[in-house]
Short mmCIF file of C-alpha atoms in Angstrom, two decimals:
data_model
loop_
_atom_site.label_atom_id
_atom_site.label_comp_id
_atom_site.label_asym_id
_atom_site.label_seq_id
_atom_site.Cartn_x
_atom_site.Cartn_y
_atom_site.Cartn_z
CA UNK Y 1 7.38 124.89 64.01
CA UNK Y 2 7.22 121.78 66.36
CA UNK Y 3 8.56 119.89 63.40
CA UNK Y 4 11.46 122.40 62.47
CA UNK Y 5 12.34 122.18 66.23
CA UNK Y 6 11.93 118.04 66.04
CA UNK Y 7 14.73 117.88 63.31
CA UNK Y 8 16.93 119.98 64.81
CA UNK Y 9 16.91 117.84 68.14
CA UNK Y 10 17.40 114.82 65.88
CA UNK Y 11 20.06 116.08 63.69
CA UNK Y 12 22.02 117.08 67.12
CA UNK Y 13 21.53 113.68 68.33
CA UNK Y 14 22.46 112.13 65.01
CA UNK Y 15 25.24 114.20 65.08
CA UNK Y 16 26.71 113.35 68.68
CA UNK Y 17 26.36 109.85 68.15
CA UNK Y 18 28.50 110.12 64.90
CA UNK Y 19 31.08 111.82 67.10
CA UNK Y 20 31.06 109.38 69.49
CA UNK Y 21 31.47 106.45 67.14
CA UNK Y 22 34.52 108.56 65.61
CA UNK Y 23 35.75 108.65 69.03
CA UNK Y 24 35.41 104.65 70.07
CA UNK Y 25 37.40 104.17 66.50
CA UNK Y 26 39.84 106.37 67.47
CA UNK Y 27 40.01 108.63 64.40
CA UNK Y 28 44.18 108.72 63.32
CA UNK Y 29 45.35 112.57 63.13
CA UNK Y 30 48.16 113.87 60.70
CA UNK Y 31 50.71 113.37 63.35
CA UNK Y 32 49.92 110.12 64.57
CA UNK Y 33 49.84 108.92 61.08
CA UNK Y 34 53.50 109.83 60.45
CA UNK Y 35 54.74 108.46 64.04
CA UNK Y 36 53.32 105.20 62.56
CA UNK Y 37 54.74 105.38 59.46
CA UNK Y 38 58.32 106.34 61.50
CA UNK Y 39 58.07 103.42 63.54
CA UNK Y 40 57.32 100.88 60.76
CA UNK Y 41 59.43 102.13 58.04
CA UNK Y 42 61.75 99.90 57.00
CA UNK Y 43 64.36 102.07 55.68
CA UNK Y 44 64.42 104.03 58.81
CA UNK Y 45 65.05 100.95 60.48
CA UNK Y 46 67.72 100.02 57.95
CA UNK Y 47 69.15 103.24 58.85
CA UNK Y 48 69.09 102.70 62.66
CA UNK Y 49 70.92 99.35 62.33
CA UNK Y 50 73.91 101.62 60.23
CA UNK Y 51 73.93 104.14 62.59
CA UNK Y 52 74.90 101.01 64.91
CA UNK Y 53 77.52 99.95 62.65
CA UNK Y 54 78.93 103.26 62.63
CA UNK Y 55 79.28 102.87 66.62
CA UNK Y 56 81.36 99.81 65.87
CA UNK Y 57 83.41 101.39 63.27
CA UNK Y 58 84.26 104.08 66.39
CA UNK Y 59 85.28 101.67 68.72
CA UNK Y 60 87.35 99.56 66.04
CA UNK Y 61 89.03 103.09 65.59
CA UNK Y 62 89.81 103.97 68.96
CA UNK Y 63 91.01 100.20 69.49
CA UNK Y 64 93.80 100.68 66.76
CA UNK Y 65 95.69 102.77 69.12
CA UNK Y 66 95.81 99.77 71.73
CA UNK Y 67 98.67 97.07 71.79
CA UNK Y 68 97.48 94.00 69.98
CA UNK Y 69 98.88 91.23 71.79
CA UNK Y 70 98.28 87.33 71.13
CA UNK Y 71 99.36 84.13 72.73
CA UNK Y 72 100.47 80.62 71.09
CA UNK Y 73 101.20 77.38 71.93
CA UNK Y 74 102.21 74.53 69.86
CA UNK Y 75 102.67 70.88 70.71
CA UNK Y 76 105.53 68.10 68.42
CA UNK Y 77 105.70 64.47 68.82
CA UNK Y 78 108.55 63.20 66.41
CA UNK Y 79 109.45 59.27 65.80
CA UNK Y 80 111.87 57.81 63.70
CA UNK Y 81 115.09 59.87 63.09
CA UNK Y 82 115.43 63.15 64.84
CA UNK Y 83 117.88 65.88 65.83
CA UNK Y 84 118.80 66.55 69.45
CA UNK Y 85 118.32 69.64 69.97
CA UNK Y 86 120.90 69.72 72.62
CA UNK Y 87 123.97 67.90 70.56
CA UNK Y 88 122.25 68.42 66.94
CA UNK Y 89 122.96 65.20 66.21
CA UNK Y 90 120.22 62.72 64.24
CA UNK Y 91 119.17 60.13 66.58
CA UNK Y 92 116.14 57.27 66.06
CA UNK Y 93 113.98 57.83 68.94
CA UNK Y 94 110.80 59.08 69.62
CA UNK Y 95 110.30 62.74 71.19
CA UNK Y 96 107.96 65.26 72.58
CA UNK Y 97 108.42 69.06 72.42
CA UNK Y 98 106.08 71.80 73.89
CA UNK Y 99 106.53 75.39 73.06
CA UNK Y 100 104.55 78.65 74.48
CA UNK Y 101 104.46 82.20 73.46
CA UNK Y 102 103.16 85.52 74.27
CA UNK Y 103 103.27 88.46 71.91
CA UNK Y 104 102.40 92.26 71.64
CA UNK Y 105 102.79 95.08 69.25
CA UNK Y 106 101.94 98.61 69.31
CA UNK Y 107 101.86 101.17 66.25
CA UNK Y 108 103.33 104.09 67.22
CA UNK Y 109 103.31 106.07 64.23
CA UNK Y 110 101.33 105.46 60.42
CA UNK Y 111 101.79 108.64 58.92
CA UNK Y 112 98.92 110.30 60.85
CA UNK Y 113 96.16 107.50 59.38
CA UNK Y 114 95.46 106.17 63.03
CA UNK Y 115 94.25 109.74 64.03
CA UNK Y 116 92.54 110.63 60.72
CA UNK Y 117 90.80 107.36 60.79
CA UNK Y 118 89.29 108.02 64.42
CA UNK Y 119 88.11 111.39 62.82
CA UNK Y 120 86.80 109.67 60.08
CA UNK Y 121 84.52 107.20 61.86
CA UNK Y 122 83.16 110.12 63.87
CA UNK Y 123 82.27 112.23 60.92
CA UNK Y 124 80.85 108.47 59.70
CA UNK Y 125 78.77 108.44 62.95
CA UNK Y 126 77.11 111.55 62.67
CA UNK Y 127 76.65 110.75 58.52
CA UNK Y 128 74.98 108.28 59.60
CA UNK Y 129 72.52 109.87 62.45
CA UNK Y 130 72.28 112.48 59.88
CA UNK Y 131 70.58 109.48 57.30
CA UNK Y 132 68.54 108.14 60.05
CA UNK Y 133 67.09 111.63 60.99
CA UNK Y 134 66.94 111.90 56.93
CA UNK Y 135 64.63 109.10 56.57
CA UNK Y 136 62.53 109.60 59.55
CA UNK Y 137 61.75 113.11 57.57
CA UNK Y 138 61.21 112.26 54.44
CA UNK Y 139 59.12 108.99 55.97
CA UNK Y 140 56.58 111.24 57.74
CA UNK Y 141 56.90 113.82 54.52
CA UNK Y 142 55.34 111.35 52.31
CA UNK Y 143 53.33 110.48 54.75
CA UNK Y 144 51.84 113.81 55.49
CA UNK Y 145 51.41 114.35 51.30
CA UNK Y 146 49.04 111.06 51.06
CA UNK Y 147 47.00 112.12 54.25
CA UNK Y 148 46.19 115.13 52.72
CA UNK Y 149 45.64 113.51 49.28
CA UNK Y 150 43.32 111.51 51.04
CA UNK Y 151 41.54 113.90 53.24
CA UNK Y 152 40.87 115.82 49.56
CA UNK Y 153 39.25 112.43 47.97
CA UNK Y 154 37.60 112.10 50.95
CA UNK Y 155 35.82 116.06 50.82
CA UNK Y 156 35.22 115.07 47.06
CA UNK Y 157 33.39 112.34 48.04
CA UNK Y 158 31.23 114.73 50.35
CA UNK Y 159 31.07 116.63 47.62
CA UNK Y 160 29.47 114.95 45.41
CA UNK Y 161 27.76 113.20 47.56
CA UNK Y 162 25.98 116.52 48.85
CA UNK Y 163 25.68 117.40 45.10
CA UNK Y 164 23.74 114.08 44.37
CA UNK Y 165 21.64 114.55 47.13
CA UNK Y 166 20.97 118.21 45.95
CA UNK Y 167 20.20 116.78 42.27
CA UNK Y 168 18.16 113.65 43.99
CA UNK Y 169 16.07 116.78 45.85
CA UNK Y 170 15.75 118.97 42.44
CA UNK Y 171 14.43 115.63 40.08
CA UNK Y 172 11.82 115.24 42.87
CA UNK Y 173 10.70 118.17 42.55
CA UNK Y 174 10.65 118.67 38.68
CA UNK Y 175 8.63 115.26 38.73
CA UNK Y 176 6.13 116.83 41.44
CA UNK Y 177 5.74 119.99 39.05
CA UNK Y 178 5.50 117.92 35.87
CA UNK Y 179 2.81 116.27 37.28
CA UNK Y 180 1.17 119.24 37.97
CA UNK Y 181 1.41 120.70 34.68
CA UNK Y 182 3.97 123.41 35.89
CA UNK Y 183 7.07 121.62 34.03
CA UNK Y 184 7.39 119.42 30.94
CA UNK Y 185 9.46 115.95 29.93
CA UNK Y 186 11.99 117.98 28.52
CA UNK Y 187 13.14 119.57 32.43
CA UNK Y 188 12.46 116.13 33.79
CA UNK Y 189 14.86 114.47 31.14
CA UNK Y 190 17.28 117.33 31.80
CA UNK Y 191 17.58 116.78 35.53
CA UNK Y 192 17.69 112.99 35.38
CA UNK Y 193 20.73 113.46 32.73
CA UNK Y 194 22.21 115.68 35.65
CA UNK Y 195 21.08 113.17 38.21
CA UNK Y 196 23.30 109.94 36.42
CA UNK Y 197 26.19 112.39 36.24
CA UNK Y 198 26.52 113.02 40.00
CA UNK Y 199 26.12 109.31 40.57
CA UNK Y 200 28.62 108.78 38.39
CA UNK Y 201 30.66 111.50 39.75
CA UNK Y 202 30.39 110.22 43.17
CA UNK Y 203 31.24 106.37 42.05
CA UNK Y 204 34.70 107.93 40.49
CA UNK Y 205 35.54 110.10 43.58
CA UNK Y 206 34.38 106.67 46.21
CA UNK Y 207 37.14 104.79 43.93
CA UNK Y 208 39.82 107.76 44.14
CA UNK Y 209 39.58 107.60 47.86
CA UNK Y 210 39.58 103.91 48.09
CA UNK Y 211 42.75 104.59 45.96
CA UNK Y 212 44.30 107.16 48.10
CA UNK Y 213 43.25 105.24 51.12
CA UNK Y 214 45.55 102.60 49.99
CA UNK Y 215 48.32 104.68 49.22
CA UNK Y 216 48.60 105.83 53.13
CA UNK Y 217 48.49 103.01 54.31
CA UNK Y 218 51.31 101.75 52.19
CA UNK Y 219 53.40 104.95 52.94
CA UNK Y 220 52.58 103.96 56.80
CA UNK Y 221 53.29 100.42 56.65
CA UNK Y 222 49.79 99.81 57.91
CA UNK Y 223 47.96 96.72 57.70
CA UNK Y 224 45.73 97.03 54.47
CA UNK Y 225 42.63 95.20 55.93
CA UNK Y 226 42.14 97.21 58.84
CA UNK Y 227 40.62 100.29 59.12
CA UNK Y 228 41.80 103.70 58.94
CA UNK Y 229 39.55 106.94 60.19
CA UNK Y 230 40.85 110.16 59.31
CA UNK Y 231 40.52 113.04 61.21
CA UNK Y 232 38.29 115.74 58.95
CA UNK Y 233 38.07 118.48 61.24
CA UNK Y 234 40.68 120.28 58.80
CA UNK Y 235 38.25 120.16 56.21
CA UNK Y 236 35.73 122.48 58.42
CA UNK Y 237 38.01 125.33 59.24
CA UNK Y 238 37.63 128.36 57.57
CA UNK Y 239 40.76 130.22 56.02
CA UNK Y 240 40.67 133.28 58.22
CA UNK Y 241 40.74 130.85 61.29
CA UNK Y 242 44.47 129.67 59.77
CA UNK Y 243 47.43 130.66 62.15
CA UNK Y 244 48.25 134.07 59.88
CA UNK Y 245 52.16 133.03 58.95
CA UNK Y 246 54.72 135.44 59.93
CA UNK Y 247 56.43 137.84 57.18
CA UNK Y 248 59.53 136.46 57.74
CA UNK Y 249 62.62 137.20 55.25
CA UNK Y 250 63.22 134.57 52.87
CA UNK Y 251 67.10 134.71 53.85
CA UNK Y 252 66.63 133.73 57.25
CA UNK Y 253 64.81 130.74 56.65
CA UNK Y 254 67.62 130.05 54.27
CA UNK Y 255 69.94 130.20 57.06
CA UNK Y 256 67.70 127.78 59.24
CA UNK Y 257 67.44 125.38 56.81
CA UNK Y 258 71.08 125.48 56.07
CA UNK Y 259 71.89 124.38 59.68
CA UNK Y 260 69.33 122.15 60.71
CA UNK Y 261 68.91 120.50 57.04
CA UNK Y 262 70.08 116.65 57.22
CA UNK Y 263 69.92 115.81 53.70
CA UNK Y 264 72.51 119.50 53.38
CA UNK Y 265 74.62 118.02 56.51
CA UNK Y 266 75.12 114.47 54.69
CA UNK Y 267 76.77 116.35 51.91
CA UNK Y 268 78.66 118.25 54.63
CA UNK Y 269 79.76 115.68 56.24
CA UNK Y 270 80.71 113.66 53.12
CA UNK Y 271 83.15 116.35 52.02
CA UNK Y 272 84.42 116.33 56.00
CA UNK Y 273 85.45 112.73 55.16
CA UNK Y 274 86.48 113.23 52.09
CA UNK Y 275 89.09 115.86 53.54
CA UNK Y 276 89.96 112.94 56.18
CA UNK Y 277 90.60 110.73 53.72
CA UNK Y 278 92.65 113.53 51.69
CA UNK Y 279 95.32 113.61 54.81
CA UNK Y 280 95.17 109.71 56.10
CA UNK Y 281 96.51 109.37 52.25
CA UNK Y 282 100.06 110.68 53.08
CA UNK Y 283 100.59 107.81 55.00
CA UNK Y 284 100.84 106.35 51.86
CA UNK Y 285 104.31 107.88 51.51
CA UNK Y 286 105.37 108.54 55.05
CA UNK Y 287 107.37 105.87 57.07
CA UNK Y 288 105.57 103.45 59.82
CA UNK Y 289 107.05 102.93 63.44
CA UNK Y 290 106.23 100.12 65.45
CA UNK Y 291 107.16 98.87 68.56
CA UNK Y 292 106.89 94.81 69.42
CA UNK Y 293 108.09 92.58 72.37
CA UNK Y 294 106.88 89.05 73.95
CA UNK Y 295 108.47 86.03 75.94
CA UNK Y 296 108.81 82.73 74.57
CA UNK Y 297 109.50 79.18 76.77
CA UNK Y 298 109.57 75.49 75.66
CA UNK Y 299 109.49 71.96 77.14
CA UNK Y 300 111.51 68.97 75.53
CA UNK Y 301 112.17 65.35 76.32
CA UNK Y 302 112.36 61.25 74.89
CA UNK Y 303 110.23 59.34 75.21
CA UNK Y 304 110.68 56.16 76.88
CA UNK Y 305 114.04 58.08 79.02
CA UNK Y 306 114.60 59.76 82.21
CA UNK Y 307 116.48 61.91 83.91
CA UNK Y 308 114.84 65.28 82.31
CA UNK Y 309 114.22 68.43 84.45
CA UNK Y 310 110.22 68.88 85.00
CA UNK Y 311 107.95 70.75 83.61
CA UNK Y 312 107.98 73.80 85.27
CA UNK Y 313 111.77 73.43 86.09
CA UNK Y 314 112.11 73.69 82.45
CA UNK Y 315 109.48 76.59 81.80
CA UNK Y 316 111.52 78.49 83.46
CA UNK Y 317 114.83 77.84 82.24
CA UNK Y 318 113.68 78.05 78.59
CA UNK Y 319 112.21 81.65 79.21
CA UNK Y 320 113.07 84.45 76.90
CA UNK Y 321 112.35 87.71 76.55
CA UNK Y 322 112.94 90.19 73.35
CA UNK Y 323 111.69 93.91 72.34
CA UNK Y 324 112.17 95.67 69.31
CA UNK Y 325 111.79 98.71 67.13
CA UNK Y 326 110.79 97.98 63.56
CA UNK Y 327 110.43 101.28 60.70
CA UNK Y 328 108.92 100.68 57.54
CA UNK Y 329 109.90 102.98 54.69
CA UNK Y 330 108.06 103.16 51.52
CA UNK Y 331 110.67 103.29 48.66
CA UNK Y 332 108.35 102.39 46.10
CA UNK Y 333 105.73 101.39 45.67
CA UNK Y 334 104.72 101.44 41.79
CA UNK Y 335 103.07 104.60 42.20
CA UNK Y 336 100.05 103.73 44.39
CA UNK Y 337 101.10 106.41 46.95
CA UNK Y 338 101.04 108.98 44.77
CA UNK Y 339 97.92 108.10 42.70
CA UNK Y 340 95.72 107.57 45.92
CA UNK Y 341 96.39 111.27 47.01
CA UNK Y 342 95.76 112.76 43.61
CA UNK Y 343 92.33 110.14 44.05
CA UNK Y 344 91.42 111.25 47.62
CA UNK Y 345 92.63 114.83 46.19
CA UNK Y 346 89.44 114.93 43.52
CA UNK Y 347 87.40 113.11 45.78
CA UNK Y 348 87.45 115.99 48.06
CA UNK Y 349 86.99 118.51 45.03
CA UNK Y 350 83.68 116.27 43.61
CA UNK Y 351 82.24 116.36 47.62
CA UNK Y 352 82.61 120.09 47.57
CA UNK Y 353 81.11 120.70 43.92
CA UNK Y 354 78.18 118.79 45.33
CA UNK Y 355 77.67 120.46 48.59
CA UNK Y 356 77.27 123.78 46.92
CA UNK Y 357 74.64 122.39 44.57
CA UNK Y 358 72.93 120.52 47.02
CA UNK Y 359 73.06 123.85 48.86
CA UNK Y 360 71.99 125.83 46.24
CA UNK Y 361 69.00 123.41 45.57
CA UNK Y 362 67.90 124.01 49.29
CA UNK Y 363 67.38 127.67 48.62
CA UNK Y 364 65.64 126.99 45.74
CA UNK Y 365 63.18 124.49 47.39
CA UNK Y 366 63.25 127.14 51.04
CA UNK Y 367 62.05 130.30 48.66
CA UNK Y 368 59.59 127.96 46.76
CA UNK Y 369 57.79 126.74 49.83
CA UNK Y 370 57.38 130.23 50.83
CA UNK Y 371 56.39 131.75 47.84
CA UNK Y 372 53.64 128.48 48.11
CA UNK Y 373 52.46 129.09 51.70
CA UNK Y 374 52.02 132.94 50.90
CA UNK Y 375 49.87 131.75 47.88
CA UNK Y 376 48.16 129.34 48.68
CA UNK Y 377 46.53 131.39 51.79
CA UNK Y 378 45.56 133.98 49.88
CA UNK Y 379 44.11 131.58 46.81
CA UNK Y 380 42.18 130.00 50.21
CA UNK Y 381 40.72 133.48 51.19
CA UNK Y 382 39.77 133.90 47.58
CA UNK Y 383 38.62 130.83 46.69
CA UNK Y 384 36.03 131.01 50.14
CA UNK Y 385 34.51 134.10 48.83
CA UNK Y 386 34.14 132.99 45.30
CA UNK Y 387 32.40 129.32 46.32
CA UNK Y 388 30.10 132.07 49.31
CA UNK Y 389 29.06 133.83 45.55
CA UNK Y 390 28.53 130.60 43.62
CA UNK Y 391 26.38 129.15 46.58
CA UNK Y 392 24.17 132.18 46.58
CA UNK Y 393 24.44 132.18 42.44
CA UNK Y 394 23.16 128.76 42.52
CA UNK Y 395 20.64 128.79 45.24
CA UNK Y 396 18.78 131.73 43.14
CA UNK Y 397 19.40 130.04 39.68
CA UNK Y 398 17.43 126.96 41.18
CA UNK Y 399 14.87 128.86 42.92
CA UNK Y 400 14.16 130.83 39.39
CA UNK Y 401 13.90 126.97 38.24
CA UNK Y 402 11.30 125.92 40.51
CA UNK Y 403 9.70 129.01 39.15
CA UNK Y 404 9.93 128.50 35.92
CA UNK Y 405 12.05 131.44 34.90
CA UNK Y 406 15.52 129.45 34.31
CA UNK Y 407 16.06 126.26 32.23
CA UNK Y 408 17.63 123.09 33.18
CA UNK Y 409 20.41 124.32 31.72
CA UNK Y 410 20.95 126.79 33.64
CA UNK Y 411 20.79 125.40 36.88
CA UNK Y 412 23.54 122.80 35.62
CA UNK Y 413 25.95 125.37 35.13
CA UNK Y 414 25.44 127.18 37.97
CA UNK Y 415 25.84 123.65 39.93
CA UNK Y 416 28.66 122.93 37.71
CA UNK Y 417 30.36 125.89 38.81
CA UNK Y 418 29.99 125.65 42.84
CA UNK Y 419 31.14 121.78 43.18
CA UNK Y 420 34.26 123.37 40.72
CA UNK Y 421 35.06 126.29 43.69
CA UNK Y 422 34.39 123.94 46.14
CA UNK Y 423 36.85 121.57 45.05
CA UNK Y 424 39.51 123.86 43.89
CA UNK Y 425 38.69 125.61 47.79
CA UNK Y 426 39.12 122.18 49.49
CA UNK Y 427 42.69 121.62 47.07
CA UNK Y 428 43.81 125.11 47.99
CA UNK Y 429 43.05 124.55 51.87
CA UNK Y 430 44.72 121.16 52.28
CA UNK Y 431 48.15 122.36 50.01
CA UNK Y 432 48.28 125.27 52.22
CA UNK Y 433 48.11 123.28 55.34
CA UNK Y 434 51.04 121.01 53.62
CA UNK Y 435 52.84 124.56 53.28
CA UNK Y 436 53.13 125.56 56.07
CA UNK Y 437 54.21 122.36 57.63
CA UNK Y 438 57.16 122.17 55.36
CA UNK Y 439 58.32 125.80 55.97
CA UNK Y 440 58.19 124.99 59.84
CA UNK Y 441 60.35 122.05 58.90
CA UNK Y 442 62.65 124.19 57.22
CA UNK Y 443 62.99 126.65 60.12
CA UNK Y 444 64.11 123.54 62.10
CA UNK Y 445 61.21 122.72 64.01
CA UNK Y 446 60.37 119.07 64.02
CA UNK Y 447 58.18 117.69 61.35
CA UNK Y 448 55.87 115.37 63.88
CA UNK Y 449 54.20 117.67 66.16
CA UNK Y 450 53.92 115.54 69.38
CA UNK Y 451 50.95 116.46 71.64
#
């Protein structure tokens, strides 16, 4: 009894310090694993740097409807024969003219493209927020289906690990008895065949979680030499301690996902811009007014003479002003106006054709997820009651064993058949937890739960 009482105290102690070691290596949940993966992904930060483009592309719009207005100045040294500007007679001598200028011009009217275009590079902007958010989603997606892969390699390897040590217990004994005359080579052979198969077993589920290891840290962008503790508390909790999911109707999850969805408001927005660019094309064919004006001045003299007015005497003598109206009418234009609208036209057609299926395909994948979640919960209720059944099964098959009223055989099975339940138990647990995740996504709430 003292003994009983001496491994108990141990095993707590063995198990505290384990804890605590778990907790100095700071052991990397679901959501921080994703963050990560957010932070370092490098088409999220390709998206990002668009999204700043996109900013540019507003500005450049809302700058078109500004005057543009630009200076020049120009400087003219002539030798030899020249004209006098004055007499416009050719004369050999050597002269120096300076000329300034100041211009501006403002579009007043493109056919409606100056407004359409600032529309356009708004819908642009939010296209491209929409890709950013996009990314981040499907980043920490992935990255939330190769933590759970490996959190399942990593129960397999506990697994078998516990079913080697189980098989490592049962030879031990068979050897014991066969010494004693209670069992015979035969059971020993038997149980060492079973023996080599767990190892081997456990050597192919060590190199699946290596493998799966190496895949999240790839998805995450995480340095491959380092280490990586997962969290494996999940792995401990029992189905019926699962948040139950709410019966909601499939239709209004539909209609969350439809407004919150960012791949569905791309294709929204693509067929917003595509109905922009439909209307800017009629500039194609509609006249353009502008309105220009500047002043113009100019300084002139020989070289090598006097008697010229100064600089600034000059200036402002030579000042000029002018202003103007200018139209542009498109007469023709060898068709181009006309084909680009019957272009933008089926552009806009082809963006609407694909935001129904895309929309159509969200259903699909909204219903799907649901029809998962409900099943996999109850295949997780099931599968816990079958692998309670196959314990017991197999604890009584073995005990029969050590009797020496069951064969080898016998006991195989039976083991055969737990480490099966448990494994299809620890699949079932983990997809379900992946389940319901992506439904809550659906519904709009935010795929990273930040504590």
């Amino acid at each position: 009894m003292q003994v009983t009482n001496y491994i108990k105290v141990l095993g707590l102690m063995i198990g505290g310090w384990l804890c605590l070691q778990a907790s100095a290596q700071q052991v990397w949940s679901i959501d921080r694993c994703m963050m990560y993966a957010v932070d370092h992904n490098r088409t999220v930060k390709q998206r990002d740097l668009e999204v700043k483009n996109y900013k540019l592309d507003r500005l450049q719009a809302i700058g078109s409807f500004l005057p543009g207005v630009s200076g020049s100045t120009g400087v003219q040294y002539n030798y030899g024969r020249s004209v006098d500007p004055e007499t416009n007679i050719y004369n050999n001598v050597s002269t120096f003219n300076n000329s300034y200028g100041l211009s501006g011009s403002l579009t007043i009217f493109r056919g409606g493209s100056l407004v359409q275009e600032l529309k356009r590079s708004k819908a642009a902007l939010l296209l491209g927020k929409a890709a950013l958010e996009e990314a981040q989603d499907n980043t920490a997606l992935e990255t939330f289906q190769a933590y759970i892969d490996a959190l399942y390699y990593w129960g397999a390897v506990r697994l078998a690990r516990k079913k080697l040590a189980d098989s490592d217990s049962l030879l031990y004994k068979t050897k014991r008895q066969e010494m004693l005359g209670l069992k015979g080579m035969p059971d020993v052979a038997q149980v060492e065949a079973q023996q080599a198969t767990d190892m081997y077993n456990l050597t192919c589920q060590q190199n699946l979680f290596a493998t799966a290891m190496l895949t999240l840290k790839q998805k995450m962008n995480y340095p491959v030499a380092d280490t990586l503790l997962l969290d494996t508390c999940l792995l401990d909790i029992h189905a019926v301690a699962y948040a139950q999911p709410t019966e909601e109707h499939p239709q209004e999850v539909v209609e969350l996902a439809l407004q919150t969805n960012p791949s569905l408001r791309q294709s929204e927005l693509n067929k917003r811009i595509a109905l922009i660019q439909r209307k800017s094309s009629w500039a194609n064919i509609l006249p353009q007014i502008s309105l220009f004006g500047g002043v113009s001045s100019s300084y002139y003299k020989e070289l090598h003479k006097s008697g010229y007015d100064s600089f600034s005497r000059q200036f402002h003598n030579n000042l000029g002003q002018y202003f103007g109206l200018s139209m542009s009418i498109p007469v023709f234009n060898r068709f181009s106006g006309v084909i680009s609208m019957r272009r933008a036209r089926n552009n806009y057609r082809i963006a609407g054709e694909r935001y129904e299926e895309q929309k159509s395909d969200l259903q699909k994948l909204v219903v799907q997820a649901l029809q998962d979640r409900n099943g996999y919960l109850k295949e997780t209720m099931q599968m816990e009651k079958k692998v309670a059944s196959d314990s017991l099964a197999y604890r009584v098959t073995r005990r029969k064993f050590e009797e020496g009223l069951m064969t080898p055989l016998d006991v195989q099975n039976n083991a055969a058949t737990l480490l099966e339940s448990e494994m299809l138990l620890l699949r079932s647990k983990l997809t379900y937890l992946l389940k319901c995740r992506l439904v809550d996504y659906y519904k709009g709430e935010d795929i990273i739960h930040i504590e």
